[in-house]
Coordinates of C-alpha atoms in Angstrom, one line a residue:
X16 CA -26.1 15.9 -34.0
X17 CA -22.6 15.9 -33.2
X18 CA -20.3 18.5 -35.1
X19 CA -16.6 18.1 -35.6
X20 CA -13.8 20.1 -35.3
X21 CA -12.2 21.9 -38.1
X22 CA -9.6 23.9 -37.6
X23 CA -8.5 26.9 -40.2
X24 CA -5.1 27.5 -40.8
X25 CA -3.3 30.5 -43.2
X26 CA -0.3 28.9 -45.9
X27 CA 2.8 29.7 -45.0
X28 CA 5.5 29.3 -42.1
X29 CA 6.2 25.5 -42.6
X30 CA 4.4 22.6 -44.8
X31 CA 1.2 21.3 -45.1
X32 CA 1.6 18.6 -43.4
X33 CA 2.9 20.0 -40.1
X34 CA -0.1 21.7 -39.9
X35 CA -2.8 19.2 -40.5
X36 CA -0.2 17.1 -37.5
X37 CA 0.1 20.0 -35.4
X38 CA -4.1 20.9 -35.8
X39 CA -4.9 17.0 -35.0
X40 CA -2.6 17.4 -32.2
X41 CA -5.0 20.3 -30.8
X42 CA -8.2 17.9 -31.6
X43 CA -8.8 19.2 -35.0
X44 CA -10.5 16.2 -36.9
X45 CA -10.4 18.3 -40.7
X46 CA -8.2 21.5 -41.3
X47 CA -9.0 24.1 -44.2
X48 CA -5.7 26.0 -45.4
X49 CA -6.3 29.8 -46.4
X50 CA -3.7 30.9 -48.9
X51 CA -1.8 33.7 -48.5
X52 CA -3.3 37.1 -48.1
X53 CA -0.3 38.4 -51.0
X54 CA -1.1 35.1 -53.2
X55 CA -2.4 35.6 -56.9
X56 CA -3.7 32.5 -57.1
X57 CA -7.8 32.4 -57.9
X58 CA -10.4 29.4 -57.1
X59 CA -9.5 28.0 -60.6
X60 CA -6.0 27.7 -60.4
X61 CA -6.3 25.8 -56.7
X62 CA -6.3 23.1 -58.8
X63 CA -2.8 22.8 -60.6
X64 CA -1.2 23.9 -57.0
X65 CA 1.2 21.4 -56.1
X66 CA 1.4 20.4 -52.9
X67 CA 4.5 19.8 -51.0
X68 CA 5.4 17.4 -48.3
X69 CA 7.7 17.0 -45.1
X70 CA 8.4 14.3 -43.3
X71 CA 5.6 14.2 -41.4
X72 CA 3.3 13.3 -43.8
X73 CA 3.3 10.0 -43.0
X74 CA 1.5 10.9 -39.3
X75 CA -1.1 12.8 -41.0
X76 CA -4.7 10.8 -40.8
X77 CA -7.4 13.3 -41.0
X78 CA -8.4 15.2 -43.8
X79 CA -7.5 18.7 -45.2
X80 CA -8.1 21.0 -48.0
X81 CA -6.5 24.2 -49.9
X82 CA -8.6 26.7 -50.1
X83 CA -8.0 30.1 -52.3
X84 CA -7.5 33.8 -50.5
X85 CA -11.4 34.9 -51.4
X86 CA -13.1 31.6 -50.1
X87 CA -11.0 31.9 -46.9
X88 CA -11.6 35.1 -45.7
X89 CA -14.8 34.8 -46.2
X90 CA -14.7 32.2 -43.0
X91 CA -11.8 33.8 -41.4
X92 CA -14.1 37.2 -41.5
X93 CA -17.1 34.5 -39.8
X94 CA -15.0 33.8 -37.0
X95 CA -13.9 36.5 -36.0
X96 CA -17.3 37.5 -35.2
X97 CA -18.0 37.0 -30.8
X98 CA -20.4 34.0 -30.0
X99 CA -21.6 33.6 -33.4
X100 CA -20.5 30.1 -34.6
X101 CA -19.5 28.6 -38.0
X102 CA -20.4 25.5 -39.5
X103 CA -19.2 24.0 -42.5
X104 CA -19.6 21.1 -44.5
X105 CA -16.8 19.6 -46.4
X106 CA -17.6 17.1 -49.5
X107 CA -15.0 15.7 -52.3
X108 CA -16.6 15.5 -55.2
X109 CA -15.9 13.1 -58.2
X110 CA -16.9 13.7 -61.3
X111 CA -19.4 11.5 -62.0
X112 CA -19.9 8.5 -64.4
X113 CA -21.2 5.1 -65.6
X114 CA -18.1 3.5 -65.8
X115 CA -15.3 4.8 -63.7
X116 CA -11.8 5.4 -64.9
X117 CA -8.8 4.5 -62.4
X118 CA -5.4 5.3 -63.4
X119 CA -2.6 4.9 -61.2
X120 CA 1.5 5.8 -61.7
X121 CA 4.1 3.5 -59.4
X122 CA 7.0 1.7 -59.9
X123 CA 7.3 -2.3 -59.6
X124 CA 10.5 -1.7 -57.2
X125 CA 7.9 0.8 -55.0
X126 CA 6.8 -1.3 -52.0
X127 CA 4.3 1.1 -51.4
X128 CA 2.6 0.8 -55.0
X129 CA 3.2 -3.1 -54.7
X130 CA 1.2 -3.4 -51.1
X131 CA -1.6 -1.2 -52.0
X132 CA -2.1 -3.4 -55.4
X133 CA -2.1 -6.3 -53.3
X134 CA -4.3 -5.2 -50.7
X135 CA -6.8 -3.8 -53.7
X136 CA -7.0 -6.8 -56.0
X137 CA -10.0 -8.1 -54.3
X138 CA -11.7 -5.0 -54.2
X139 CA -11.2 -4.5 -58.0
X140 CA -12.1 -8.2 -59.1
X141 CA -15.3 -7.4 -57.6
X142 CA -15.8 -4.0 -59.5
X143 CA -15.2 -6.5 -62.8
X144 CA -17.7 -4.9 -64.6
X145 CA -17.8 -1.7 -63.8
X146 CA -14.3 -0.7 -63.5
X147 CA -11.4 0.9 -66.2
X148 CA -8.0 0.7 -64.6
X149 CA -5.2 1.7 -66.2
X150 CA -1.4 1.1 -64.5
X151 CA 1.1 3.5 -65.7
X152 CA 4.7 3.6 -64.4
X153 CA 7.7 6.3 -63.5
X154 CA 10.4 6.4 -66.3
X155 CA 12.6 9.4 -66.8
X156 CA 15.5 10.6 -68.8
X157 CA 19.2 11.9 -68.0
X158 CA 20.4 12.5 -71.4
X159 CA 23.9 13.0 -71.2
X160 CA 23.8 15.3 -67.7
X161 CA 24.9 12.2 -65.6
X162 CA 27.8 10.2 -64.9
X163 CA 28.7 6.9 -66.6
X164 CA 28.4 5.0 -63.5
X165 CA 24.9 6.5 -62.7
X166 CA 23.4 6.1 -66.0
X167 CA 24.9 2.3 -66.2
X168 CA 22.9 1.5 -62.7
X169 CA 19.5 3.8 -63.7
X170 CA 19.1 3.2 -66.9
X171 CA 18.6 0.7 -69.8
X172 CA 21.9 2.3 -72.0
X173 CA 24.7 4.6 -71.9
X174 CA 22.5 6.9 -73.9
X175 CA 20.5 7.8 -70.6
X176 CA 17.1 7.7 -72.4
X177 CA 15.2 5.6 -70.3
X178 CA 16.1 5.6 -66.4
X179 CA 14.2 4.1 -63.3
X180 CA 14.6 4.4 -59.6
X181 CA 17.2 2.2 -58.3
X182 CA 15.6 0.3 -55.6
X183 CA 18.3 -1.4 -53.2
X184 CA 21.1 1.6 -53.8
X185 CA 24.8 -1.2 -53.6
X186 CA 22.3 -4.4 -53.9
X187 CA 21.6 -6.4 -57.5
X188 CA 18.6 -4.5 -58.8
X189 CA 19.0 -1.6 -60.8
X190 CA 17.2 0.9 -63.0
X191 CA 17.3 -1.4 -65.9
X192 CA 15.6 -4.0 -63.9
X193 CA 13.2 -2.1 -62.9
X194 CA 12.1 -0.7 -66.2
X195 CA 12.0 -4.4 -67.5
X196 CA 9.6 -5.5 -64.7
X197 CA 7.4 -2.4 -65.3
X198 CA 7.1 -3.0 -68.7
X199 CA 6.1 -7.0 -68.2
X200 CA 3.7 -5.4 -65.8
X201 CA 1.9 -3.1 -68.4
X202 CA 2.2 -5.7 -71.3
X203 CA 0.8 -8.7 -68.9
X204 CA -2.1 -6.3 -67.8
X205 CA -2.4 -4.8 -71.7
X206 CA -2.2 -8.0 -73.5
X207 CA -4.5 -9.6 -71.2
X208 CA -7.0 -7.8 -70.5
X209 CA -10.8 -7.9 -71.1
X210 CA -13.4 -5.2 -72.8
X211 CA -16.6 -5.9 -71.7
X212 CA -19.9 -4.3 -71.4
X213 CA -21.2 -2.3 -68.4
X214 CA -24.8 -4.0 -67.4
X215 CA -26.7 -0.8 -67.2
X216 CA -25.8 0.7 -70.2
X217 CA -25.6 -0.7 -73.7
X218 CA -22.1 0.9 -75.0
X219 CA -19.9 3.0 -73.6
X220 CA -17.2 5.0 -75.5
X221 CA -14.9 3.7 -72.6
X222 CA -16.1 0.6 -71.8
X223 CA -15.3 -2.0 -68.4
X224 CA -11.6 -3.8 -69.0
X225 CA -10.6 -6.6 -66.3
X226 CA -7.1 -8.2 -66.7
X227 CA -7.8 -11.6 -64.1
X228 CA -3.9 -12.8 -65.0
X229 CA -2.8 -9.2 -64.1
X230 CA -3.9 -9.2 -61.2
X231 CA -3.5 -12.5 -59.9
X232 CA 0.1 -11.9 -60.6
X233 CA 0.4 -8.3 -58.5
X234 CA -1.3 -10.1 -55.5
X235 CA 1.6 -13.1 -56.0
X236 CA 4.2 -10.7 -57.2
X237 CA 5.7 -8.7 -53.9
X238 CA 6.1 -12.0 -51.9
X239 CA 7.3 -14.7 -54.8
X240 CA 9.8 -12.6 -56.2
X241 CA 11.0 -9.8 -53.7
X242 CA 14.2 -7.5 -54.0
X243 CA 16.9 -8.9 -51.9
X244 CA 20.6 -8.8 -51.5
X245 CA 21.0 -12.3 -51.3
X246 CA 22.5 -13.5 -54.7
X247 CA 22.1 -17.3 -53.8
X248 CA 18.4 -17.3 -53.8
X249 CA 17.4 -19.1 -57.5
X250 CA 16.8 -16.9 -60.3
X251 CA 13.2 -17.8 -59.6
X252 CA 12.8 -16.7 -56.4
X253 CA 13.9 -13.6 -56.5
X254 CA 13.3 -9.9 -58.5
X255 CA 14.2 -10.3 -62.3
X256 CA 13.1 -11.6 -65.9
X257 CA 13.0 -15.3 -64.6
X258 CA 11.4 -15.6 -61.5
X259 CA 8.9 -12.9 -63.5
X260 CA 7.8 -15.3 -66.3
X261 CA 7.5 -18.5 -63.9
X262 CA 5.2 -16.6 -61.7
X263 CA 3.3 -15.7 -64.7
X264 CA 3.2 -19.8 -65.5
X265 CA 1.6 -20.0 -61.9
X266 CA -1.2 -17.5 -62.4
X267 CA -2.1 -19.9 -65.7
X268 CA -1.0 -17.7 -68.9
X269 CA -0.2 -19.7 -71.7
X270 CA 2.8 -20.4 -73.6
X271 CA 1.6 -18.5 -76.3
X272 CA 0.2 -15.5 -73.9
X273 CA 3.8 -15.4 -72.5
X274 CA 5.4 -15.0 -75.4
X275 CA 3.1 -12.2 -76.6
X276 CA 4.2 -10.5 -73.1
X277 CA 7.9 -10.8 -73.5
X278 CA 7.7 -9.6 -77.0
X279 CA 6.0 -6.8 -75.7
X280 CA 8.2 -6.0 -73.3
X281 CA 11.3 -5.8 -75.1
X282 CA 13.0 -2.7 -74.2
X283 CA 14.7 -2.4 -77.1
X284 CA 12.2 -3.1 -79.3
X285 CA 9.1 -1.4 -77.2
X286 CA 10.6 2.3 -77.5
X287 CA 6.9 3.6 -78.5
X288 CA 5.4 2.4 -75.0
X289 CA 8.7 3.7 -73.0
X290 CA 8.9 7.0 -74.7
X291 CA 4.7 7.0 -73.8
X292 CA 5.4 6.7 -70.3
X293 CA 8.2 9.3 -70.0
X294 CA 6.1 11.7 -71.2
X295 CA 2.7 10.8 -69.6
X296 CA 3.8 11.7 -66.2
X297 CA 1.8 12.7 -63.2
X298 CA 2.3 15.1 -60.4
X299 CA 3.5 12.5 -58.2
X300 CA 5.7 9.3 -58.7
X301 CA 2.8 7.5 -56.7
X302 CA -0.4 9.2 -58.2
X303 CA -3.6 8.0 -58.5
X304 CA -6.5 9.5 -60.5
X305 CA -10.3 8.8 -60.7
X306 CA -12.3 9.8 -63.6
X307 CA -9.9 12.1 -64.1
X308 CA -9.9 13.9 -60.4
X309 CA -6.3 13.7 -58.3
X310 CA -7.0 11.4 -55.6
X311 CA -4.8 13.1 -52.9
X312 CA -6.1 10.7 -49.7
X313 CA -4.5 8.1 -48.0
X314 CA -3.4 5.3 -50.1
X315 CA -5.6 2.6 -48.3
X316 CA -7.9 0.2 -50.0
X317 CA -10.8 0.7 -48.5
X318 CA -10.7 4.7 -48.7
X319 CA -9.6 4.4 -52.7
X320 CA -12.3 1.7 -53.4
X321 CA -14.4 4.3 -51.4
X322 CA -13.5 7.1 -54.0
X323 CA -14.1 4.9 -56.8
X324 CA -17.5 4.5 -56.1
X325 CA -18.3 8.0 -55.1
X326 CA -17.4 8.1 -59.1
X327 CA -20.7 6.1 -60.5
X328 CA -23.5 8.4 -61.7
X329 CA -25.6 5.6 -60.7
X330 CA -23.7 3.6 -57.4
X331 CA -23.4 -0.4 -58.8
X332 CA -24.4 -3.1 -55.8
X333 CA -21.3 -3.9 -55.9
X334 CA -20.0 -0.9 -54.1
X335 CA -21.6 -2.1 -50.8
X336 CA -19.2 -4.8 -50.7
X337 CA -15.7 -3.2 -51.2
X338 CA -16.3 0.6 -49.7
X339 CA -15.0 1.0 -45.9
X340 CA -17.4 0.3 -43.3
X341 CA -19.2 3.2 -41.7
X342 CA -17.0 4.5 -39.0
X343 CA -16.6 7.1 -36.3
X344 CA -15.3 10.3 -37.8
X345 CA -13.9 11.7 -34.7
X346 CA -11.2 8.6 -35.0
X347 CA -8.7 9.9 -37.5
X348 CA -8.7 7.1 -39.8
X349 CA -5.3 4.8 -40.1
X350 CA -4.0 2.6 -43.5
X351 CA -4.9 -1.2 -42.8
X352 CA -1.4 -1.7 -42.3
X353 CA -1.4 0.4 -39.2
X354 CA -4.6 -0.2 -37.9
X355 CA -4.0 -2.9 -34.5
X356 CA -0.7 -1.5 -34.2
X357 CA 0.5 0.2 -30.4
X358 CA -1.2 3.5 -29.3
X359 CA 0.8 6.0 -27.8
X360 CA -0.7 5.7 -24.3
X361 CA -0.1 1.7 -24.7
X362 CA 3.5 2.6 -25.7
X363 CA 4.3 4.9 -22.8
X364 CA 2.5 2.5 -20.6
X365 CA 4.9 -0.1 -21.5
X366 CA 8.1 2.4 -21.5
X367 CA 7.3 2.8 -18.2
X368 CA 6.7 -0.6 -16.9
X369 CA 10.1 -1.5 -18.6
X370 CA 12.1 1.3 -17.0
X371 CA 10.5 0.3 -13.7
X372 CA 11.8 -3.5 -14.2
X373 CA 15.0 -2.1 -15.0
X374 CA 15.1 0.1 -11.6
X375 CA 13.8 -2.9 -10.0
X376 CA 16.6 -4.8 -11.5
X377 CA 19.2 -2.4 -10.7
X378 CA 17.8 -2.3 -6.7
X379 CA 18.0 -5.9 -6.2
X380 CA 21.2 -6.1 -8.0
X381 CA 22.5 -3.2 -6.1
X382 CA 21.3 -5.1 -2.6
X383 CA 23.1 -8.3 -3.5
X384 CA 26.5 -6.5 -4.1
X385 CA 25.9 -5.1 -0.7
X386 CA 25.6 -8.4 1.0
X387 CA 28.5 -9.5 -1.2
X388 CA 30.8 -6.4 0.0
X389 CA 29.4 -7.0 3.4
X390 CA 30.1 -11.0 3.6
X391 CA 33.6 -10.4 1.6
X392 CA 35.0 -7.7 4.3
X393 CA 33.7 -9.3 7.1
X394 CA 35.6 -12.4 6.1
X395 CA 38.4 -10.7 5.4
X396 CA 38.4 -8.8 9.1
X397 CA 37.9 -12.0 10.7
X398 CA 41.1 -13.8 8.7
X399 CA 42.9 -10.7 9.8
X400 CA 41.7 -10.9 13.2
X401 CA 42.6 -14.2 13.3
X402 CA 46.1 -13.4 11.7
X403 CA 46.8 -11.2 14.3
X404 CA 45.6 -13.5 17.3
X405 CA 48.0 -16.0 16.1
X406 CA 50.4 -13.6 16.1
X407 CA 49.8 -12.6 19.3
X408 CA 49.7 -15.9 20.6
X409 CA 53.7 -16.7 19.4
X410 CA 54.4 -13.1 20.8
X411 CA 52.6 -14.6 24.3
X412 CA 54.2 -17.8 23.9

């Protein structure tokens, strides 16, 4: 049986996430952070730490975890021990249940959120019927701390209740926009969606929901109406209120089922749902949460639909056809959108063959102006010899 390597690493000195890199880097394939020696902190309250990021996050692509002082040392006081080795075994456990519970926090001006959703639709239209998701999205408040210009482009009044990200800083979109979409997003998927029962178990005091027109619309939504700069585009090709209703004409919603949507999502009608999610925030502007548990993975399809299932008290048949595929855990595992992409030895490979066309270039061009030089000067010595003969010739003559 073939062990991996798992490095352990004390909290402190720089982020997180430089030292899962840095310990991947050295051939570590799973890293366990000890917190401080000086750190209050107990194994209950690992929990509600908050764990910060650098800019090297996105490079991280093997797993980690936060441990407390007492659980560390007790491995840090194993390996110090000569020639006797440790070995661990790392497991994420989800609380378990009949019907798992997804909810997730985004934006509808996120790219990130809108990919993911994309790339998981499938996955959750086959987990129909044993799947609660629940979409919530980032709103905040300024009150009166920020300027009249910023609160005009973040948020939906001068009153500076309800703000959103502004997605495309000098471009079209702004806050309000963005807080209009999210709400048509959570009224399409609210007014839409389905209750229905879970096959192995008679009732359920949260049962399966499945919003089809929801989701059809999120796999449509990133590529028919996209944030752009370019004001020429038609309304309904581009982010806002109209190009949002026709695409919701194209997934099939009625008439009627539209006009329950944009009743819903009336911003100044809707207060109760905005003021809802202002305060039901997460710990993250792009969180996810199964059954409760912070899901604090990679945001890939196949490793979230992978969670979701680890969820089920009993594991549905339909898990077999949405988790990832088994695979070789001393690969660190890459997000579908990076997986085919250019290794570094590829990269370097090609750096190298470009820089040696360029020298090559360079030589050869270097060789012809020598020729050039050559053929120029020797023409120009023999029209001066021949200058001078005739020259010499009148002086003869």
């Amino acid at each position: 049986m073939r062990l991996i390597n798992i490095a352990v690493v004390r909290r402190g000195g720089c982020a997180f996430s430089t030292k899962v890199r840095v310990a991947a880097e050295k051939g570590a394939h799973a890293v366990i952070i000890v917190d401080k020696e000086d750190s209050t902190y107990t194994r209950k309250q690992m929990n509600d730490v908050i764990v910060a990021e650098d800019s090297y996050a996105e490079d991280v692509h093997i797993p980690s975890i936060f441990v407390c002082k007492q659980d560390g040392q007790l491995l840090i006081s194993q390996l110090r021990k000569p020639n006797d080795p440790v070995v661990v075994e790392l497991a994420w456990n989800i609380p378990a249940k009949s019907v798992v519970t997804v909810d997730q926090w985004m934006s509808s001006a996120s790219s990130e959120s809108m990919n993911f959703l994309k790339s998981f639709a499938p996955k959750r239209k086959v987990l129909n019927q044993v799947l609660r998701y629940q979409p919530h999205f980032q709103i905040f408040s300024m009150g009166s701390g920020g300027s009249a210009q910023t609160t005009s482009k973040l948020c939906t009044d001068s009153s500076g209740k309800y703000c959103a990200e502004d997605p495309d800083g000098e471009g079209p979109v702004q806050g309000k926009d963005v807080i209009e979409e999210d709400l048509r997003q959570l009224c399409l998927h609210d007014k839409t969606k389905k209750v229905d029962r879970s096959r192995d178990f008679e009732s359920h005091v949260m049962p399966p929901e499945y919003a089809v027109a929801y989701w059809d619309y999120i796999e449509k939504f990133q590529e028919r109406c996209p944030i752009t700069a370019d004001t020429s585009l038609a309304e309904d090709k581009r982010y806002g209120t109209i190009c949002s209703f026709a695409l919701m004409r194209e997934v099939g919603l009625s008439e009627q089922q539209i006009r329950l949507v944009e009743s819903c999502a009336d911003v100044s009608r809707n207060t109760e749902e905005l003021e809802l999610q202002k305060s039901h925030t997460a710990w993250s502007p792009r969180a996810l949460r199964i059954n409760g548990w912070r899901y604090s993975g990679i945001l890939d399809p196949e490793l979230v639909a992978t969670a979701v299932c680890a969820g089920f008290s009993k594991e549905p048949p339909e898990c077999k056809l949405v988790k990832a595929a088994g695979r070789d855990f001393f690969v660190p595992f890459l997000p579908s959108n990076m997986r085919g992409g250019v290794s570094f030895a590829t990269l370097f490979k090609s750096l190298f063959v470009v820089l040696a066309l360029v020298w090559c270039a360079f030589y050869l061009y270097k060789r012809y102006m020598q020729r050039e030089m050559r053929a120029t000067i020797r023409e120009e010595v023999m029209l001066e010899v021949e200058s001078q003969m005739a020259q010499y010739g009148k002086l003869s003559g």
